[in-house]
Coordinates of C-alpha atoms in Angstrom, one line a residue:
M122 CA 172.5 102.1 -8.7
S123 CA 168.5 102.7 -8.7
T124 CA 167.5 106.3 -8.8
E125 CA 164.4 107.1 -7.1
I126 CA 161.9 109.2 -9.9
L127 CA 160.8 111.8 -8.1
N128 CA 157.0 113.7 -8.4
K129 CA 156.9 117.2 -9.4
T130 CA 154.3 119.5 -8.3
P131 CA 152.6 121.8 -10.3
L132 CA 154.4 124.4 -9.0
T133 CA 158.0 123.0 -9.1
E134 CA 159.4 124.8 -12.3
E135 CA 158.3 128.3 -10.4
H136 CA 160.5 127.4 -7.7
R137 CA 163.3 126.4 -10.0
R138 CA 162.4 130.1 -11.6
L139 CA 162.5 131.6 -8.2
G140 CA 165.9 130.1 -7.0
G141 CA 164.5 127.5 -4.4
K142 CA 166.6 125.4 -3.3
I143 CA 165.3 121.4 -4.3
V144 CA 165.7 118.5 -2.6
P145 CA 163.8 115.3 -2.2
F146 CA 161.1 114.9 0.3
A147 CA 158.0 112.5 0.7
G148 CA 158.7 111.6 -3.3
Y149 CA 158.6 115.0 -4.5
E150 CA 160.6 117.6 -5.6
M151 CA 160.5 120.1 -3.1
P152 CA 161.9 123.9 -2.1
V153 CA 163.7 123.5 1.3
L154 CA 164.3 126.9 0.8
F155 CA 164.1 130.5 -1.6
S156 CA 166.5 133.0 0.3
S157 CA 166.6 131.9 4.0
A158 CA 165.2 129.9 6.6
L159 CA 165.6 132.5 8.8
D160 CA 164.1 135.3 6.7
E161 CA 161.4 133.2 5.4
H162 CA 160.4 131.9 9.2
L163 CA 160.2 135.6 10.0
A164 CA 158.4 136.8 6.9
V165 CA 155.3 134.2 8.1
R166 CA 155.7 135.7 11.5
R167 CA 155.4 139.2 10.8
A168 CA 153.8 139.7 7.1
V169 CA 153.0 136.9 4.9
G170 CA 154.4 133.7 3.1
L171 CA 153.6 131.4 0.7
F172 CA 154.3 127.9 0.7
D173 CA 153.6 125.0 -2.1
V174 CA 151.5 122.1 -0.1
S175 CA 150.8 119.9 -3.1
H176 CA 152.4 117.1 -1.7
M177 CA 149.4 116.8 0.7
G178 CA 146.9 114.0 0.2
E179 CA 143.8 114.3 -0.1
V180 CA 141.1 111.3 0.3
F181 CA 137.6 112.0 0.0
I182 CA 134.7 109.8 1.6
T183 CA 131.3 110.1 0.2
G184 CA 127.9 108.4 0.4
P185 CA 125.2 107.9 3.3
D186 CA 127.5 105.5 5.5
A187 CA 130.5 108.5 5.1
L188 CA 130.0 109.8 8.5
A189 CA 129.7 106.7 10.3
L190 CA 132.9 105.2 8.7
V191 CA 135.3 108.5 9.2
Q192 CA 133.6 108.5 13.0
R193 CA 134.9 104.9 13.3
L194 CA 138.4 105.2 11.7
T195 CA 139.5 108.8 13.8
C196 CA 139.9 109.7 17.5
N197 CA 138.0 112.7 17.1
N198 CA 134.4 113.3 17.4
V199 CA 132.8 113.9 13.5
E200 CA 129.5 114.0 14.8
K201 CA 130.4 117.4 16.3
L202 CA 131.7 118.8 13.1
Q203 CA 129.1 121.4 11.2
D204 CA 129.2 121.8 7.4
G205 CA 132.1 123.4 6.4
Q206 CA 134.2 122.9 9.9
I207 CA 137.6 121.3 9.8
H208 CA 139.2 119.6 13.0
Y209 CA 142.5 118.1 14.0
S210 CA 142.5 114.3 14.1
G211 CA 144.0 111.3 14.1
L212 CA 144.0 108.1 12.1
M213 CA 144.2 105.0 14.5
T214 CA 145.5 101.5 15.0
P215 CA 143.9 99.0 17.1
Q216 CA 146.6 100.1 19.2
G217 CA 145.4 103.6 19.9
T218 CA 148.9 104.7 17.7
F219 CA 149.3 106.8 14.6
I220 CA 148.6 105.7 11.2
D221 CA 148.6 109.3 10.5
D222 CA 147.5 112.4 11.6
L223 CA 145.2 114.6 9.3
L224 CA 142.5 117.6 8.9
V225 CA 138.9 116.2 8.5
H226 CA 136.9 118.4 6.4
R227 CA 133.1 118.1 6.3
F228 CA 131.0 119.4 3.3
S229 CA 128.0 117.2 4.4
G230 CA 127.1 114.2 6.5
T231 CA 127.5 112.4 3.5
K232 CA 130.9 114.3 2.0
F233 CA 134.3 114.1 3.7
M234 CA 137.9 115.4 2.6
L235 CA 140.8 114.3 4.7
C236 CA 143.7 116.2 4.2
V237 CA 147.0 113.3 4.7
N238 CA 150.2 113.6 4.9
A239 CA 152.1 113.2 1.9
S240 CA 154.5 110.4 2.9
N241 CA 151.2 108.4 4.2
R242 CA 149.0 109.0 1.2
Q243 CA 149.0 105.4 0.2
K244 CA 149.0 103.7 3.4
D245 CA 146.2 105.8 4.4
F246 CA 144.3 105.2 1.4
Q247 CA 144.5 101.7 1.5
W248 CA 143.4 101.2 5.6
I249 CA 140.8 103.8 5.2
K250 CA 139.5 101.4 2.1
E251 CA 140.1 98.1 4.1
H252 CA 137.7 99.5 6.6
A253 CA 135.0 101.0 4.9
Q254 CA 131.8 99.2 5.3
G255 CA 128.2 100.1 4.1
D256 CA 127.5 102.3 1.0
V257 CA 130.1 104.8 1.1
V258 CA 133.0 105.8 -1.7
V259 CA 136.3 106.1 -0.7
E260 CA 138.9 107.9 -3.3
D261 CA 142.2 109.4 -3.3
L262 CA 142.0 112.7 -5.3
S263 CA 145.0 114.3 -4.3
D264 CA 146.3 114.1 -8.3
E265 CA 143.5 116.5 -9.0
Y266 CA 144.5 119.4 -6.7
T267 CA 147.3 122.1 -6.1
Q268 CA 147.5 123.2 -2.6
I269 CA 149.0 126.6 -1.5
A270 CA 149.4 127.8 2.3
I271 CA 149.4 131.7 2.3
Q272 CA 150.5 132.2 6.3
G273 CA 150.9 135.2 8.4
P274 CA 149.4 138.5 9.6
K275 CA 148.7 139.6 6.4
A276 CA 147.3 136.6 4.6
L277 CA 144.1 137.6 4.5
D278 CA 144.9 140.8 2.9
T279 CA 147.1 139.1 0.2
L280 CA 144.4 136.4 -0.9
Q281 CA 141.5 138.3 -0.7
P282 CA 141.7 140.6 -3.8
L283 CA 141.9 137.1 -6.0
V284 CA 138.9 135.7 -4.1
D285 CA 135.0 135.7 -4.6
V286 CA 134.3 135.4 -0.9
D287 CA 134.4 137.3 2.3
L288 CA 137.6 136.2 3.8
K289 CA 136.6 137.4 6.9
Q290 CA 133.5 135.2 7.5
I291 CA 135.4 132.1 7.4
K292 CA 136.1 131.4 10.6
Y293 CA 139.8 129.7 12.1
Y294 CA 138.9 125.8 11.4
W295 CA 136.2 126.5 8.8
F296 CA 136.3 126.2 5.0
T297 CA 134.1 127.5 2.2
E298 CA 133.9 127.0 -1.7
G299 CA 134.6 130.0 -3.9
K300 CA 136.6 130.7 -7.1
V301 CA 140.9 131.8 -6.7
C302 CA 141.7 134.0 -9.7
G303 CA 138.1 132.7 -11.3
V304 CA 139.5 129.1 -10.7
P305 CA 136.9 126.7 -8.3
A306 CA 138.4 126.4 -4.9
I307 CA 138.5 125.0 -1.5
I308 CA 139.6 127.7 0.6
A309 CA 140.2 126.7 4.2
R310 CA 141.3 129.1 7.4
T311 CA 143.9 126.1 8.5
G312 CA 147.9 126.3 8.4
Y313 CA 150.7 124.8 10.1
T314 CA 152.7 127.6 11.1
G315 CA 150.7 129.0 14.4
E316 CA 149.7 131.7 12.2
D317 CA 146.3 132.9 10.9
G318 CA 146.3 132.5 7.1
F319 CA 144.5 130.1 4.6
E320 CA 145.2 126.7 2.5
I321 CA 143.5 126.9 -1.0
Y322 CA 142.9 123.8 -2.9
F323 CA 142.5 123.7 -6.9
A324 CA 142.9 122.1 -10.4
P325 CA 146.6 122.0 -11.1
Q326 CA 146.8 123.7 -14.4
P327 CA 146.2 127.0 -13.4
A328 CA 148.9 126.8 -10.2
P329 CA 151.4 128.7 -11.9
A330 CA 149.5 131.7 -12.7
I331 CA 147.3 131.7 -9.3
W332 CA 151.0 131.7 -7.2
Q333 CA 152.6 134.6 -9.1
K334 CA 149.1 136.5 -8.6
L335 CA 149.7 135.7 -4.8
L336 CA 153.3 136.9 -4.9
E337 CA 151.8 140.4 -6.4
T338 CA 149.1 141.3 -3.9
G339 CA 151.3 140.2 -1.4
A340 CA 154.3 142.5 -2.4
P341 CA 153.2 145.4 -0.7
F342 CA 153.6 143.1 2.6
G343 CA 156.8 141.7 2.0
V344 CA 155.6 138.5 0.7
R345 CA 158.2 135.5 0.7
P346 CA 157.6 132.3 -1.1
C347 CA 158.6 129.6 2.0
G348 CA 160.1 126.1 2.1
L349 CA 160.2 123.1 4.4
A350 CA 162.9 124.4 6.7
C351 CA 160.9 127.2 7.8
R352 CA 157.4 125.6 7.7
N353 CA 159.5 122.9 10.4
T354 CA 160.7 125.6 12.6
L355 CA 157.1 127.9 12.4
R356 CA 155.5 124.4 13.1
L357 CA 157.9 123.5 16.3
E358 CA 157.3 126.9 18.0
A359 CA 153.4 126.2 17.9
K360 CA 154.1 122.7 19.1
M361 CA 152.6 121.2 16.0
A362 CA 153.3 117.7 15.7
L363 CA 155.2 115.9 12.9
Y364 CA 154.3 112.7 12.0
G365 CA 157.7 110.6 11.7
N366 CA 159.1 112.6 14.5
D367 CA 157.0 113.4 17.3
I368 CA 153.9 111.0 16.7
D369 CA 154.1 107.7 14.5
D370 CA 152.8 103.8 14.8
T371 CA 154.7 103.4 18.2
T372 CA 153.1 106.7 19.8
T373 CA 149.7 106.9 21.4
V374 CA 147.4 110.2 20.9
L375 CA 147.6 110.3 24.9
E376 CA 151.2 110.0 24.7
A377 CA 151.7 112.7 22.4
D378 CA 149.9 115.5 24.9
L379 CA 146.9 115.3 22.1
E380 CA 144.3 114.0 24.5
W381 CA 141.9 116.8 23.3
I382 CA 141.7 115.5 20.0
C383 CA 140.9 111.9 21.4
K384 CA 137.0 111.9 22.6
L385 CA 137.0 108.9 24.3
K386 CA 133.3 109.1 25.1
K387 CA 131.9 109.5 21.6
G388 CA 131.8 105.8 21.2
E389 CA 133.4 103.0 19.1
F390 CA 136.1 103.4 17.3
I391 CA 139.7 101.6 15.8
G392 CA 142.1 102.2 19.1
R393 CA 139.7 103.2 22.0
D394 CA 139.7 100.1 23.9
A395 CA 143.6 100.5 23.8
L396 CA 143.5 104.0 25.1
L397 CA 140.8 103.5 27.5
K398 CA 143.3 100.9 29.2
Q399 CA 146.4 102.7 28.9
K400 CA 144.3 106.5 30.2
E401 CA 143.2 103.9 33.1
A402 CA 146.4 102.2 33.6
G403 CA 148.2 105.5 33.5
L404 CA 150.8 107.2 31.1
T405 CA 154.2 106.4 31.5
R406 CA 155.7 108.9 29.1
K407 CA 154.6 111.8 27.7
L408 CA 155.7 114.6 25.0
V409 CA 157.0 117.5 26.3
G410 CA 158.7 120.7 25.3
F411 CA 162.0 122.1 26.4
E412 CA 164.0 125.0 26.3
M413 CA 168.1 124.8 26.3
V414 CA 169.6 126.2 29.3
D415 CA 173.1 125.9 28.0
R416 CA 174.1 126.9 24.4
G417 CA 173.5 124.2 21.8
I418 CA 171.0 123.5 19.7
A419 CA 169.1 120.0 20.4
R420 CA 168.7 118.7 17.3
D421 CA 166.4 115.7 16.0
H422 CA 167.0 112.6 17.4
Y423 CA 170.0 113.9 20.1
P424 CA 169.9 111.4 23.2
V425 CA 168.0 112.9 26.3
L426 CA 169.3 112.1 29.9
I427 CA 168.3 112.8 33.1
G428 CA 170.8 112.3 35.9
G429 CA 173.0 110.4 33.5
Q430 CA 170.7 107.9 32.3
K431 CA 169.4 108.0 28.7
V432 CA 165.7 108.0 28.7
S433 CA 164.3 109.4 25.3
H434 CA 166.0 111.6 22.4
V435 CA 165.0 114.7 20.8
S436 CA 162.0 114.1 18.4
S437 CA 162.2 117.9 17.1
G438 CA 164.5 120.5 17.9
S439 CA 165.8 123.7 16.4
Y440 CA 166.6 127.4 16.9
A441 CA 163.3 129.2 16.9
P442 CA 164.1 132.2 15.1
H443 CA 161.1 134.5 16.2
L444 CA 162.0 133.3 19.8
E445 CA 165.8 133.4 19.6
K446 CA 165.7 130.5 22.0
N447 CA 166.6 126.6 21.4
I448 CA 163.9 124.5 21.7
G449 CA 162.9 121.0 21.4
L450 CA 159.9 118.4 21.9
A451 CA 161.1 115.0 23.4
Y452 CA 159.2 112.0 25.5
L453 CA 160.2 112.0 28.7
P454 CA 158.9 109.4 31.6
I455 CA 155.6 110.4 33.2
G456 CA 157.3 111.7 36.4
Q457 CA 159.6 114.2 34.6
T458 CA 157.1 116.4 32.6
E459 CA 156.2 119.0 34.9
V460 CA 157.3 122.1 33.9
G461 CA 161.1 123.3 35.7
T462 CA 162.3 119.7 35.5
R463 CA 165.9 119.8 34.5
I464 CA 167.1 117.3 31.6
Q465 CA 170.2 116.9 29.2
I466 CA 170.6 116.8 25.8
E467 CA 173.9 115.1 24.4
I468 CA 175.4 117.7 21.8
R469 CA 178.3 116.2 19.6
G470 CA 179.3 114.1 23.2
K471 CA 179.0 116.9 25.5
L472 CA 175.8 117.1 27.9
A473 CA 174.0 120.7 27.9
E474 CA 171.4 121.6 30.3
A475 CA 167.7 122.0 29.3
Q476 CA 164.3 122.4 31.2
V477 CA 160.8 121.2 30.6
V478 CA 158.7 124.4 29.4
P479 CA 154.9 125.3 29.0
T480 CA 153.9 124.5 25.4
P481 CA 153.0 125.8 22.7
F482 CA 155.9 127.9 22.9
Y483 CA 155.1 130.7 20.6
K484 CA 151.3 131.6 20.6
R485 CA 149.9 134.5 18.2
N486 CA 148.2 137.3 20.0
Y487 CA 146.0 138.8 17.0

């Protein structure tokens, strides 16, 4: 019986030293939690948390035809990005479904960085290379970067003492290049938690020292090292899609309630024709948020029923620690997607009532 050999991030031994519970994730040894998922979740909502996200992929596209390539591969409008700006987008199939979701960082019209999901890194890289045309270079430089996310209301206060740039000048979904603890870095005001915060990218070797310095500067604010468990519940409260659960190569960007990142009027891109046809014909299903009315937690993959008939399954579901509610996401027939619609979730063989609610479930107010 073969055993999968897992990759380590530059911070894996730091996680072990801090007592992190290590699990396999996307081919890596990753911490699922350090203290408890509840404590870590609330630390991010109320103060600040640190995440090792070095497993994420960084694909660089450079050259005179870089903008044209990214514009053709993704559904958002890259031409609207200014230098130093970031947007969320989808890497599309010809059917308008997701190869991956990603963040596009524009350094200039001839240089872009795509931050992609760890599990899709090689697939994405191959797809991009296969579709590259003209004077362009596509490079997977993921192994040259550590990525740490500093998230929460006190994220700026935690990171500011360690950098040589004024973090207040970086707008949400913008980035700059500077130094963290004297190390050259990309400093982006992004995250996957619904909170303010930063994601910093830098060379792997100094990662343990920078991680330790972040724990020191964040100590007065109650910083917590955070694992995958609270990363999942935080992003669910903020209704941020998870590839493999809420979106994949069977779900279109329109069905996923992500029309806001799909700019059909920008001109040709892969998947546009299919999406135009779907929009004209009308959706048959859409991803919605729901809240449990009866007791019970709607876990991932639990059956979803309407009027006793199975119509779907829970794509993401959990207890929401900050909201103190049981919430979830599911694709529902388009006629049953209105807020207030009652549905049932099958929990261990019994049906429990839930209802469609507005999303995001949580939105920060600072």
